[in-house]
PDB file of C-alpha atoms in Angstrom:
ATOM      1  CA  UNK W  11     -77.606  28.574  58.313  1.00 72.00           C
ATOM      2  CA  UNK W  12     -77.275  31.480  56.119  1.00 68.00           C
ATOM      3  CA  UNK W  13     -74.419  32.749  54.612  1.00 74.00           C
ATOM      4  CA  UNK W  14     -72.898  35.818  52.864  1.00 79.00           C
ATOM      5  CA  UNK W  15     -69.627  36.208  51.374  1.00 85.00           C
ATOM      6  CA  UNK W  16     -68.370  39.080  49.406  1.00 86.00           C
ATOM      7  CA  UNK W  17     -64.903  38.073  46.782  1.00 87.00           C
ATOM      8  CA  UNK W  18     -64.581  34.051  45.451  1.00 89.00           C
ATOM      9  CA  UNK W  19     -62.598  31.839  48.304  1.00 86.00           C
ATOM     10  CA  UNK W  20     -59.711  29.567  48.017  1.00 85.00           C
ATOM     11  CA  UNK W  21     -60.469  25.960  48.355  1.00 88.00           C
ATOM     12  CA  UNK W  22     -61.911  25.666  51.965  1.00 90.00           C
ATOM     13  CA  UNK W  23     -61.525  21.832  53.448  1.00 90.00           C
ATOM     14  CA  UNK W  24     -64.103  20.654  56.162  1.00 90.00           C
ATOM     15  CA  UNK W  25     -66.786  17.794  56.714  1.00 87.00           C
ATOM     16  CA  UNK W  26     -69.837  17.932  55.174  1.00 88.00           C
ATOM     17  CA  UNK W  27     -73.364  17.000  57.218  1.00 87.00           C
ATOM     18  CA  UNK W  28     -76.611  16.123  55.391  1.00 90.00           C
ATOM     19  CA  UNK W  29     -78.300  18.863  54.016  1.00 95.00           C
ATOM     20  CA  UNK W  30     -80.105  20.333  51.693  1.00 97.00           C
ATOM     21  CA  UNK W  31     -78.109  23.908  50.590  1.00 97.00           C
ATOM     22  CA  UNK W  32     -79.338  26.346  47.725  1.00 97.00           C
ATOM     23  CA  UNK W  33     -78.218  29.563  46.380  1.00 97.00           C
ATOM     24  CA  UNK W  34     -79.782  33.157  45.952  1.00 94.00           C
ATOM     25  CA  UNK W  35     -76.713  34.271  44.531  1.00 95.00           C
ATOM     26  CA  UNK W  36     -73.374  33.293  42.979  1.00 96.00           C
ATOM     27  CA  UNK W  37     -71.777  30.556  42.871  1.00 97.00           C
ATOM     28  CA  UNK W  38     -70.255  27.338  44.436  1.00 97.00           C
ATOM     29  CA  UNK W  39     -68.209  24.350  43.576  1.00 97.00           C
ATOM     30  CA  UNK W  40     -67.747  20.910  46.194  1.00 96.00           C
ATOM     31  CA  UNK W  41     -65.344  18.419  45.401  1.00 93.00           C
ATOM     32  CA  UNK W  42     -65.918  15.197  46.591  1.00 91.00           C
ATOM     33  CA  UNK W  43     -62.690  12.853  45.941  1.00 85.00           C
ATOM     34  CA  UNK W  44     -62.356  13.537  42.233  1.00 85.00           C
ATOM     35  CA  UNK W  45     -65.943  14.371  41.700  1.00 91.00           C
ATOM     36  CA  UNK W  46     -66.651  18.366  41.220  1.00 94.00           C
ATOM     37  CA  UNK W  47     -70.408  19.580  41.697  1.00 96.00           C
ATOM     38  CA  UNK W  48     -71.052  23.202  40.610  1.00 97.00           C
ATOM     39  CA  UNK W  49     -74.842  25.040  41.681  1.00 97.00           C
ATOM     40  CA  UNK W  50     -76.138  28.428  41.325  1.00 97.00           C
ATOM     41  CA  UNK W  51     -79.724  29.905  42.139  1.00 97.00           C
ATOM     42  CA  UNK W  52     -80.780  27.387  39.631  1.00 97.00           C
ATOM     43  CA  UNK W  53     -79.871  24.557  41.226  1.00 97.00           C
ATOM     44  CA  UNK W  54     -79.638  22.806  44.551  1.00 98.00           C
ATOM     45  CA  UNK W  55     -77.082  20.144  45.830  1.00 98.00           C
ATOM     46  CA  UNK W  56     -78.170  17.471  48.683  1.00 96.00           C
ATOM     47  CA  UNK W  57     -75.516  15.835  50.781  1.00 93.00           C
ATOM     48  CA  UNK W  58     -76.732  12.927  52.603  1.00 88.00           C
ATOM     49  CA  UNK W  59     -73.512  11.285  54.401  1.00 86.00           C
ATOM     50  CA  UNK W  60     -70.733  13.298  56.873  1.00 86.00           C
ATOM     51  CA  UNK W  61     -67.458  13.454  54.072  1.00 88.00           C
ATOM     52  CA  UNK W  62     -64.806  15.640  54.152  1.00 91.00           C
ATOM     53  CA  UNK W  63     -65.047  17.878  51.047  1.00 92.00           C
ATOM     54  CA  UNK W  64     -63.421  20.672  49.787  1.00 93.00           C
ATOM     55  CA  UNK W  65     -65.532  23.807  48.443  1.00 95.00           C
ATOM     56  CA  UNK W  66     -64.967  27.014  47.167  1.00 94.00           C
ATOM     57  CA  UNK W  67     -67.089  30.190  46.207  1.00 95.00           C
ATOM     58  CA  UNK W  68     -66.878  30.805  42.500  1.00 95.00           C
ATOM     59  CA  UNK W  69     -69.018  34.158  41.798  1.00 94.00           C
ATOM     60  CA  UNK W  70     -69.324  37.164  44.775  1.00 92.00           C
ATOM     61  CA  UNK W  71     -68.478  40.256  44.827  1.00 92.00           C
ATOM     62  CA  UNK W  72     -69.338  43.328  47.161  1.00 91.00           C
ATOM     63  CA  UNK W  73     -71.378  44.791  44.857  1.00 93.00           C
ATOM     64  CA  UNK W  74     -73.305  41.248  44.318  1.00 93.00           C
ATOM     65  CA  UNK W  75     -72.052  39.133  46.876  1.00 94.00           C
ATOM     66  CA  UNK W  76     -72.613  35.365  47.493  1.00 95.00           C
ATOM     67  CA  UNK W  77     -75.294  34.287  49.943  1.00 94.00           C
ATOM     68  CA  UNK W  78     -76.848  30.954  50.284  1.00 95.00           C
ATOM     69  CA  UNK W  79     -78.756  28.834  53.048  1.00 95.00           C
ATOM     70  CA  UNK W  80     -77.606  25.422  53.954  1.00 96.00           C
ATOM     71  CA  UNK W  81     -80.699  23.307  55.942  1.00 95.00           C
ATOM     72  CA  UNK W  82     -79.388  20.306  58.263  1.00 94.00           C
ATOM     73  CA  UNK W  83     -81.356  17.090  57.625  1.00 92.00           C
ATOM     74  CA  UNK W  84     -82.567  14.881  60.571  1.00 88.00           C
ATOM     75  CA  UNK W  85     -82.769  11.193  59.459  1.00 84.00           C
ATOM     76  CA  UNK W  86     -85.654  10.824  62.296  1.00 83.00           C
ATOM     77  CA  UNK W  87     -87.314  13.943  60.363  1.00 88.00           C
ATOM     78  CA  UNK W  88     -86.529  12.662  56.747  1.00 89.00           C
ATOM     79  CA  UNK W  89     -88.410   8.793  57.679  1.00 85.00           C
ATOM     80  CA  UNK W  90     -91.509  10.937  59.819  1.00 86.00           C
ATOM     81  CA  UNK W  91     -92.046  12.860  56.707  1.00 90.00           C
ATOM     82  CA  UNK W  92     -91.877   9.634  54.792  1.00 88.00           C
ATOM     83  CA  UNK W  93     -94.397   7.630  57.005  1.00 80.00           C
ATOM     84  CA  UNK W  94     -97.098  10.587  56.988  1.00 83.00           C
ATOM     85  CA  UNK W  95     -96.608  10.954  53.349  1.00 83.00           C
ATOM     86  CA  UNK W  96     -97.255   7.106  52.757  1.00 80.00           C
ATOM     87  CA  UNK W  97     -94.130   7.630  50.328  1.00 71.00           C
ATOM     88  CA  UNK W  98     -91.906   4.202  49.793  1.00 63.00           C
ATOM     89  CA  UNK W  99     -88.849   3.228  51.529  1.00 60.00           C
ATOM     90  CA  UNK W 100     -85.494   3.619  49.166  1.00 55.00           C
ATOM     91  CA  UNK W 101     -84.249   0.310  47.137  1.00 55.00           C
ATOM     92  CA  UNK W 102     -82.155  -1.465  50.123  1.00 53.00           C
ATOM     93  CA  UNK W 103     -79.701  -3.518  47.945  1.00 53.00           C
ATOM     94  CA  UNK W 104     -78.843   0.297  46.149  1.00 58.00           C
ATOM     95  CA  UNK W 105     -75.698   2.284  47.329  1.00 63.00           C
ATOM     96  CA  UNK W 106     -75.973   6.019  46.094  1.00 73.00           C
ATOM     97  CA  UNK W 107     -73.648   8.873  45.619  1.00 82.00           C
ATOM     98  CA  UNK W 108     -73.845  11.233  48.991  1.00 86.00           C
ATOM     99  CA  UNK W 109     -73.873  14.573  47.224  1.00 92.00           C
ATOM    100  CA  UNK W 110     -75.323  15.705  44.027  1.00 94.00           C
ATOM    101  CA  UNK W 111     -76.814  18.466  42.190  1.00 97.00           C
ATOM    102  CA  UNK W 112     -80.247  19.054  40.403  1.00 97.00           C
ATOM    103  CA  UNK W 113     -82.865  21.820  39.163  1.00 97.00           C
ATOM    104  CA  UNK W 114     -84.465  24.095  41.566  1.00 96.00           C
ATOM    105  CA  UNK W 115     -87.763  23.334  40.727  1.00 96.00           C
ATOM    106  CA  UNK W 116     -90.717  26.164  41.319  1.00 96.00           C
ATOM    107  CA  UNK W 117     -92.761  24.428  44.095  1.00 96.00           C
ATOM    108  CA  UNK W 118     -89.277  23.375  46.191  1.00 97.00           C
ATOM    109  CA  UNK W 119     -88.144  27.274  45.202  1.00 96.00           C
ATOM    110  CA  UNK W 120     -91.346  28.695  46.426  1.00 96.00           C
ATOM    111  CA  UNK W 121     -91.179  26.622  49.970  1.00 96.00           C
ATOM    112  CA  UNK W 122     -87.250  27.706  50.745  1.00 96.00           C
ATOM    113  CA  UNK W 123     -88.313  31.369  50.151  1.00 95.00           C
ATOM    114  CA  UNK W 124     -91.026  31.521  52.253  1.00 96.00           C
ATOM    115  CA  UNK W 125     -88.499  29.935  55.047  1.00 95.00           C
ATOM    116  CA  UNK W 126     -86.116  32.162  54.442  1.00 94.00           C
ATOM    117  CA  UNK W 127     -88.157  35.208  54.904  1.00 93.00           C
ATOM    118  CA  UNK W 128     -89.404  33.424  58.138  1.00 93.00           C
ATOM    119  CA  UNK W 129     -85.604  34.257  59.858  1.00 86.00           C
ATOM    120  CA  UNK W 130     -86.232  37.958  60.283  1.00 88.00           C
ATOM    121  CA  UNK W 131     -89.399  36.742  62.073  1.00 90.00           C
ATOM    122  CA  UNK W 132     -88.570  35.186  65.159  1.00 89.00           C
ATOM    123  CA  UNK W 133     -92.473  34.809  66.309  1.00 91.00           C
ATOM    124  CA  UNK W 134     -93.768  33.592  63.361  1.00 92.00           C
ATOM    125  CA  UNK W 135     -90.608  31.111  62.823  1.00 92.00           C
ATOM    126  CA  UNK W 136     -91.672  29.623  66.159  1.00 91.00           C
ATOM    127  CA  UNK W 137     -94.646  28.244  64.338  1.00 93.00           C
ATOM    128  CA  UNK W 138     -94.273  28.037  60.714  1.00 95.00           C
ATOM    129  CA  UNK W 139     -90.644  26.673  60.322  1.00 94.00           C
ATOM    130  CA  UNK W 140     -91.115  23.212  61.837  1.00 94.00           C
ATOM    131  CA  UNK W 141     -94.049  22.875  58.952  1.00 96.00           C
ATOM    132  CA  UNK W 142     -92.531  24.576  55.978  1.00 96.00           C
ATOM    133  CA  UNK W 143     -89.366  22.383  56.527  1.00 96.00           C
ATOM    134  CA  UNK W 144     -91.485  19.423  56.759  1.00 95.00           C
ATOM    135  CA  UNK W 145     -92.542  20.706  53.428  1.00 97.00           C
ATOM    136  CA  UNK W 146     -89.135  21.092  51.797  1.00 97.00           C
ATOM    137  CA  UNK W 147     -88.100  17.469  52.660  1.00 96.00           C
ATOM    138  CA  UNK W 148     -91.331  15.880  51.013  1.00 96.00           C
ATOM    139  CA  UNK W 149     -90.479  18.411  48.071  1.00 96.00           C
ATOM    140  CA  UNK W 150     -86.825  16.564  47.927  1.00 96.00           C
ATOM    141  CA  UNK W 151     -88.620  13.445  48.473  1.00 94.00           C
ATOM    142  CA  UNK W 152     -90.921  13.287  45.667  1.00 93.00           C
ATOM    143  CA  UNK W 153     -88.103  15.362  43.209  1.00 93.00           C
ATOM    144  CA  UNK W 154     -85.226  13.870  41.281  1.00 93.00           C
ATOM    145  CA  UNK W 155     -82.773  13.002  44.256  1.00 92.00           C
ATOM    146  CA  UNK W 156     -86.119  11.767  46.315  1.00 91.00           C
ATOM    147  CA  UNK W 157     -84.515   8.022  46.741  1.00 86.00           C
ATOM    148  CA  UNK W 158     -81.356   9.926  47.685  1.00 84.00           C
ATOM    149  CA  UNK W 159     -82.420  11.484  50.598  1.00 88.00           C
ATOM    150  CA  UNK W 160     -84.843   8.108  51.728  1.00 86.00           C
ATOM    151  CA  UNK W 161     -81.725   6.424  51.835  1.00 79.00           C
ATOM    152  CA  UNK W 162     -81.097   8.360  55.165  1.00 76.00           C
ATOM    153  CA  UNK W 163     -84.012   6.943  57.039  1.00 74.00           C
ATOM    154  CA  UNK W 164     -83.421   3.256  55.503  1.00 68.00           C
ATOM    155  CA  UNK W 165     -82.013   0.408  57.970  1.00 55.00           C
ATOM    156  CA  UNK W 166     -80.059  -2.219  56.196  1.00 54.00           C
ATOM    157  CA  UNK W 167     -79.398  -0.282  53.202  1.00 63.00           C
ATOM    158  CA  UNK W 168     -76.094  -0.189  51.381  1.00 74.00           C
ATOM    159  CA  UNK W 169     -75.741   3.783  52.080  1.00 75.00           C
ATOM    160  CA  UNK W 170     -77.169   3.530  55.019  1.00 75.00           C
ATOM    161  CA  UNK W 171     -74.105   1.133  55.959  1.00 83.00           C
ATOM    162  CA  UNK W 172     -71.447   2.727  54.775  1.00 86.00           C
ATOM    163  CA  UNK W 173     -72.808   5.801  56.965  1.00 82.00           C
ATOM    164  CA  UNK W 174     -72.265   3.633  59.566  1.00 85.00           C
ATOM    165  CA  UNK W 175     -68.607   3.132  58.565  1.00 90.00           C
ATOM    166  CA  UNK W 176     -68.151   6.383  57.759  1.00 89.00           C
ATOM    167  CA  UNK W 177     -69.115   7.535  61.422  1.00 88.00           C
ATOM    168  CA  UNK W 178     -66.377   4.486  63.006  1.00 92.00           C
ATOM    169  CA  UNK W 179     -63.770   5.959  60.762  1.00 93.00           C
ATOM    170  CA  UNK W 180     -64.516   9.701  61.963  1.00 91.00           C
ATOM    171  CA  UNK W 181     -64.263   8.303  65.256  1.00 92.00           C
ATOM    172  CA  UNK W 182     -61.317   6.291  64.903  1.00 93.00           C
ATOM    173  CA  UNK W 183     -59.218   8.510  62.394  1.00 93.00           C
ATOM    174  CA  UNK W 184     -55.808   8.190  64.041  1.00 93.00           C
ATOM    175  CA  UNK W 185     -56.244   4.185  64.367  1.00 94.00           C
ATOM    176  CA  UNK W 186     -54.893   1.662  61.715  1.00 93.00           C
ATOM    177  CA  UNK W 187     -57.369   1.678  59.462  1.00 92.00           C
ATOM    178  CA  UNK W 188     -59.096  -2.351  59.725  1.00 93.00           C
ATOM    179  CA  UNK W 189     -60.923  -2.837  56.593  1.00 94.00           C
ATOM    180  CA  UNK W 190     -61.990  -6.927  57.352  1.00 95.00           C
ATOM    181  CA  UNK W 191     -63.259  -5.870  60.684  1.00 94.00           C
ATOM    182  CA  UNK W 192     -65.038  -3.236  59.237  1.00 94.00           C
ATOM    183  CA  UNK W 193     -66.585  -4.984  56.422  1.00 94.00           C
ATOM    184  CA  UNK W 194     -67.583  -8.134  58.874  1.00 93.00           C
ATOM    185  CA  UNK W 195     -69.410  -6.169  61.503  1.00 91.00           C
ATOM    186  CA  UNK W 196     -71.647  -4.540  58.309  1.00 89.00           C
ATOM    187  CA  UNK W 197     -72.405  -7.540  57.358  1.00 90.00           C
ATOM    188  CA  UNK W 198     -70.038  -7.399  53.545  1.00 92.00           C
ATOM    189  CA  UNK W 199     -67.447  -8.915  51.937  1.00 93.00           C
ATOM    190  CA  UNK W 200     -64.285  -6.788  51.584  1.00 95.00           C
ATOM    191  CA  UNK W 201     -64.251  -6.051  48.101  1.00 94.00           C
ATOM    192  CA  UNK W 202     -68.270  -5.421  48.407  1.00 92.00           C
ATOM    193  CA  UNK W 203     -67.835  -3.123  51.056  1.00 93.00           C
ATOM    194  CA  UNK W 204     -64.808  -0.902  48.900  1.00 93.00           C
ATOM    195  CA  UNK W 205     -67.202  -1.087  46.074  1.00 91.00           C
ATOM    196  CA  UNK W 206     -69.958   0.612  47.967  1.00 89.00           C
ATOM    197  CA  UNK W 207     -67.690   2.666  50.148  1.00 90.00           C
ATOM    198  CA  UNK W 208     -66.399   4.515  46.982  1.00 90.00           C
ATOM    199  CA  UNK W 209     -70.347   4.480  44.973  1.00 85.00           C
ATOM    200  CA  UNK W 210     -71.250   6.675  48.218  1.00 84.00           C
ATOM    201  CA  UNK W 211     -68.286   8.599  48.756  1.00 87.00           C
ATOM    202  CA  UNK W 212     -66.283   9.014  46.149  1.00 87.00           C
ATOM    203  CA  UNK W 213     -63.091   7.300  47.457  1.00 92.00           C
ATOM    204  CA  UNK W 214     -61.647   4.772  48.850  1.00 94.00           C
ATOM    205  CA  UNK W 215     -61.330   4.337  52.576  1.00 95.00           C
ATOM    206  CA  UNK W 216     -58.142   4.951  52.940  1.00 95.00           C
ATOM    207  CA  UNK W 217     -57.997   8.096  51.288  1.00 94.00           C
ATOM    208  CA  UNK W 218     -61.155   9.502  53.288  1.00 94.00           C
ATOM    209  CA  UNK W 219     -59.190   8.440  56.441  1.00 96.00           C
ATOM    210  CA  UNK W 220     -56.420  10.367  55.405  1.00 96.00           C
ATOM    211  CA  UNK W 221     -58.298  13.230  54.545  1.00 94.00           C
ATOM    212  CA  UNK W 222     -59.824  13.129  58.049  1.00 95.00           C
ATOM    213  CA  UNK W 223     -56.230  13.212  59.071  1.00 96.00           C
ATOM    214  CA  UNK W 224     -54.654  15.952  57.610  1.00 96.00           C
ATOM    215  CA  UNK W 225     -57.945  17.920  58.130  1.00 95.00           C
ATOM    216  CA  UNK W 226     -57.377  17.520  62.116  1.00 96.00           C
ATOM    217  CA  UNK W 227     -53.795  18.239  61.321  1.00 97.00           C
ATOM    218  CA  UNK W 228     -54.738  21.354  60.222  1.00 96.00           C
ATOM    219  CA  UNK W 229     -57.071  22.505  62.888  1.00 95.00           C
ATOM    220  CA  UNK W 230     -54.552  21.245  65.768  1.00 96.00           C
ATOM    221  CA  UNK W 231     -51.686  23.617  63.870  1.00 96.00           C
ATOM    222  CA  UNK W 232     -54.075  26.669  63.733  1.00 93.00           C
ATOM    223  CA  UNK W 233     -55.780  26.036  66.529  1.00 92.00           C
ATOM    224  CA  UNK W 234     -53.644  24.425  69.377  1.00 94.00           C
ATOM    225  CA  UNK W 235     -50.016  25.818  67.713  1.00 94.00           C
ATOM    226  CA  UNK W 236     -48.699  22.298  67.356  1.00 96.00           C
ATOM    227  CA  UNK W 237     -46.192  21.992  65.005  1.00 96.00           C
ATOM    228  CA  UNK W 238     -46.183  19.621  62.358  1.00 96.00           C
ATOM    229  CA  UNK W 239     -44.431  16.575  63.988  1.00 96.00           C
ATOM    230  CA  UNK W 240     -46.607  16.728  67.140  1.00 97.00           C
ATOM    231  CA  UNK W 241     -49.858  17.076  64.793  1.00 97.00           C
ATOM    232  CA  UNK W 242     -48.785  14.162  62.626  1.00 97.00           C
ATOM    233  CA  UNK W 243     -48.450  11.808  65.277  1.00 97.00           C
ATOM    234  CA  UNK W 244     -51.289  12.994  67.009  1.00 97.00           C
ATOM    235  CA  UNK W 245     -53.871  12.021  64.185  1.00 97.00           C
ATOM    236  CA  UNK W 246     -52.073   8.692  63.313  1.00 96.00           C
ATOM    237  CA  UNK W 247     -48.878   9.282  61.295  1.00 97.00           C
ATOM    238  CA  UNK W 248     -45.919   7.378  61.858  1.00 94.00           C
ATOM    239  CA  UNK W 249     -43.625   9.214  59.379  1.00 96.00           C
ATOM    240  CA  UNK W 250     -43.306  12.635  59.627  1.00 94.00           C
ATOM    241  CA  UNK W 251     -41.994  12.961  55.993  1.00 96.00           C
ATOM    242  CA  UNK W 252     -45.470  10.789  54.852  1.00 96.00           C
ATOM    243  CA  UNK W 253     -47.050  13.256  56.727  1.00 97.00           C
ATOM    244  CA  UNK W 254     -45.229  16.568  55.238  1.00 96.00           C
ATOM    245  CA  UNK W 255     -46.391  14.819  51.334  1.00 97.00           C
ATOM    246  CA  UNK W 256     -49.518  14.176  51.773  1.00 97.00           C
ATOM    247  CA  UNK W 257     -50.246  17.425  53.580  1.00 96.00           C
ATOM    248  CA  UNK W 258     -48.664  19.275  50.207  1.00 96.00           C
ATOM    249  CA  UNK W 259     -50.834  17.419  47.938  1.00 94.00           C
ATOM    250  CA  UNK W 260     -53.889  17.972  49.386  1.00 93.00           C
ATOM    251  CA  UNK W 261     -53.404  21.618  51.084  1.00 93.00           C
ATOM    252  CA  UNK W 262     -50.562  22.938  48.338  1.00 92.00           C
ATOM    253  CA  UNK W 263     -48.076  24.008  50.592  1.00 94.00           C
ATOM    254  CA  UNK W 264     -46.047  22.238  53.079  1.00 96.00           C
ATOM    255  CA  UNK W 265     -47.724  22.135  56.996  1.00 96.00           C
ATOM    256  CA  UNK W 266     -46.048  25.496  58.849  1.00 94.00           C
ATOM    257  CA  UNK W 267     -46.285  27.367  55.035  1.00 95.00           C
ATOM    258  CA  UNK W 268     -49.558  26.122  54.972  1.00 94.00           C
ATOM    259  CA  UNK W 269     -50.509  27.691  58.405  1.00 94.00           C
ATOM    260  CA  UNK W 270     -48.557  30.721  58.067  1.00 93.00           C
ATOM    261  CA  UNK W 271     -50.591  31.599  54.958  1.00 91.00           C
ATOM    262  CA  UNK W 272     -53.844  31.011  56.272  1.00 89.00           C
ATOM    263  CA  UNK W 273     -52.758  33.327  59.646  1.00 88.00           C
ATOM    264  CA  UNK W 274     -51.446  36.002  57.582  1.00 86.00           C
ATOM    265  CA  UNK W 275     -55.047  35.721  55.229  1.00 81.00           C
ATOM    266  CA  UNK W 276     -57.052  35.647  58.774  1.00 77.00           C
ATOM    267  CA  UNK W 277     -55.068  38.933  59.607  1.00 78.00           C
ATOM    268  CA  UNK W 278     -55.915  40.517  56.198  1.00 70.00           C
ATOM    269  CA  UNK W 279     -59.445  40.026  56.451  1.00 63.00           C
ATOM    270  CA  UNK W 280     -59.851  41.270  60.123  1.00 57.00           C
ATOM    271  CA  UNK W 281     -57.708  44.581  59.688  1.00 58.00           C
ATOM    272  CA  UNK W 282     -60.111  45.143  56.262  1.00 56.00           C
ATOM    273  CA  UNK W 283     -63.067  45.181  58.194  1.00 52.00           C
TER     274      UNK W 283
END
């Protein structure tokens, strides 16, 4: 997916899918928890685990504006690549962080160009893609976040359980949040599974399901015109004032100011173009 924006952005909230996203030009920051990661056209971040993250452009203007590509990773792709490459399997008893940043080195640079120039060539995308993205995988495979992105096509691993629990807690967002259940059906103890749940993520469980929360929140106010009692129960709150303060501290503003703003921004930038 390619992408071109034209000023910086506000902080923009959503959840995050494995990939592998680079930069042609500007700039971007992700914030993971209370981990920032900053890349340019130098550098490339890899996200191997669904998160919800918060991101904002940092350099674009019209003159030079921002564009980037973001490519989705298939785990089944990731382990055939593996396999035909005869490359190892990732360290099972390791748990690794799901996003980070390194150098854009020449051969992975010169593999995502041709690529790119393969989307204004429908014909000729038919064919080459499937093979040149085969080729930018085993570039991240044998390159500095190689046992990263194995991790993705490992069974048993630690990362590749807490995947796992991150998927059951996307599903189950507005449920109490069962940590021993959790941690017994994956096989850890408790305190083994926190550990590992905030190596990968960044946080703890409970503050990635309440991220999920007030995320939904969000998109049920904009998008469904709930107001903010009927969207706080609806992803899990009991306590509409909870709700109200943890909606302020991540989003800045209370819910309806919150919504109002982005609505009146939305307005701004369709009557501009």
């Amino acid at each position: 997916m390619k992408d071109r924006t034209f000023s910086p952005s506000e902080c923009l909230h959503s959840v995050s899918i494995p990939a592998f996203c680079v930069i042609a030009q500007g700039s971007k920051e992700v914030l993971l928890g209370s981990d920032r990661y900053q890349y340019d056209p130098m550098h490339y971040l890899l996200g191997t685990v669904e998160l919800p993250i918060a991101s904002r452009i940092l350099e674009a203007s019209p003159e030079q504006p921002f564009l980037s590509l973001r490519l989705d990773l298939d785990p089944t792709l990731v382990g055939s690549v593996m396999l035909e490459a005869g490359y190892p399997s990732a360290q099972r008893g390791a748990s690794v962080k799901a996003i980070d940043v390194s150098l854009l080195d020449a051969n992975l640079l010169d593999a995502t160009v041709r690529f790119v120039r393969l989307l204004d060539s429908p014909t000729e995308a038919h064919v080459l893609a499937p093979l040149i993205k085969r080729e930018i995988i085993y570039r991240l495979l044998v390159g500095e976040q190689g046992n990263r992105l194995r991790q993705i096509a490992v069974l048993g691993g630690y990362t590749h359980h807490i995947a796992r629990a991150v998927e059951r807690l996307r599903k189950d967002f507005n449920q109490p949040l069962r940590i021993e259940d959790i941690a017994r059906e994956l096989g850890m103890s408790v305190s083994g599974f926190h550990h590992h749940f905030k190596s990968v993520t960044a946080m703890s469980p409970l503050q990635f399901q309440k991220q999920l929360r007030l995320q939904e929140a969000r998109r049920l106010m904009l998008g469904q015109n709930l107001d903010a009692i009927s969207a706080a129960y609806r992803v899990g709150y009991d306590d509409a004032s909870h709700f109200n303060r943890e909606y302020k501290r991540l989003f800045g503003a209370p819910p309806m100011r919150d919504v109002e703003r982005l609505r009146e921004a939305a307005l701004e930038t369709a009557s501009s173009i």
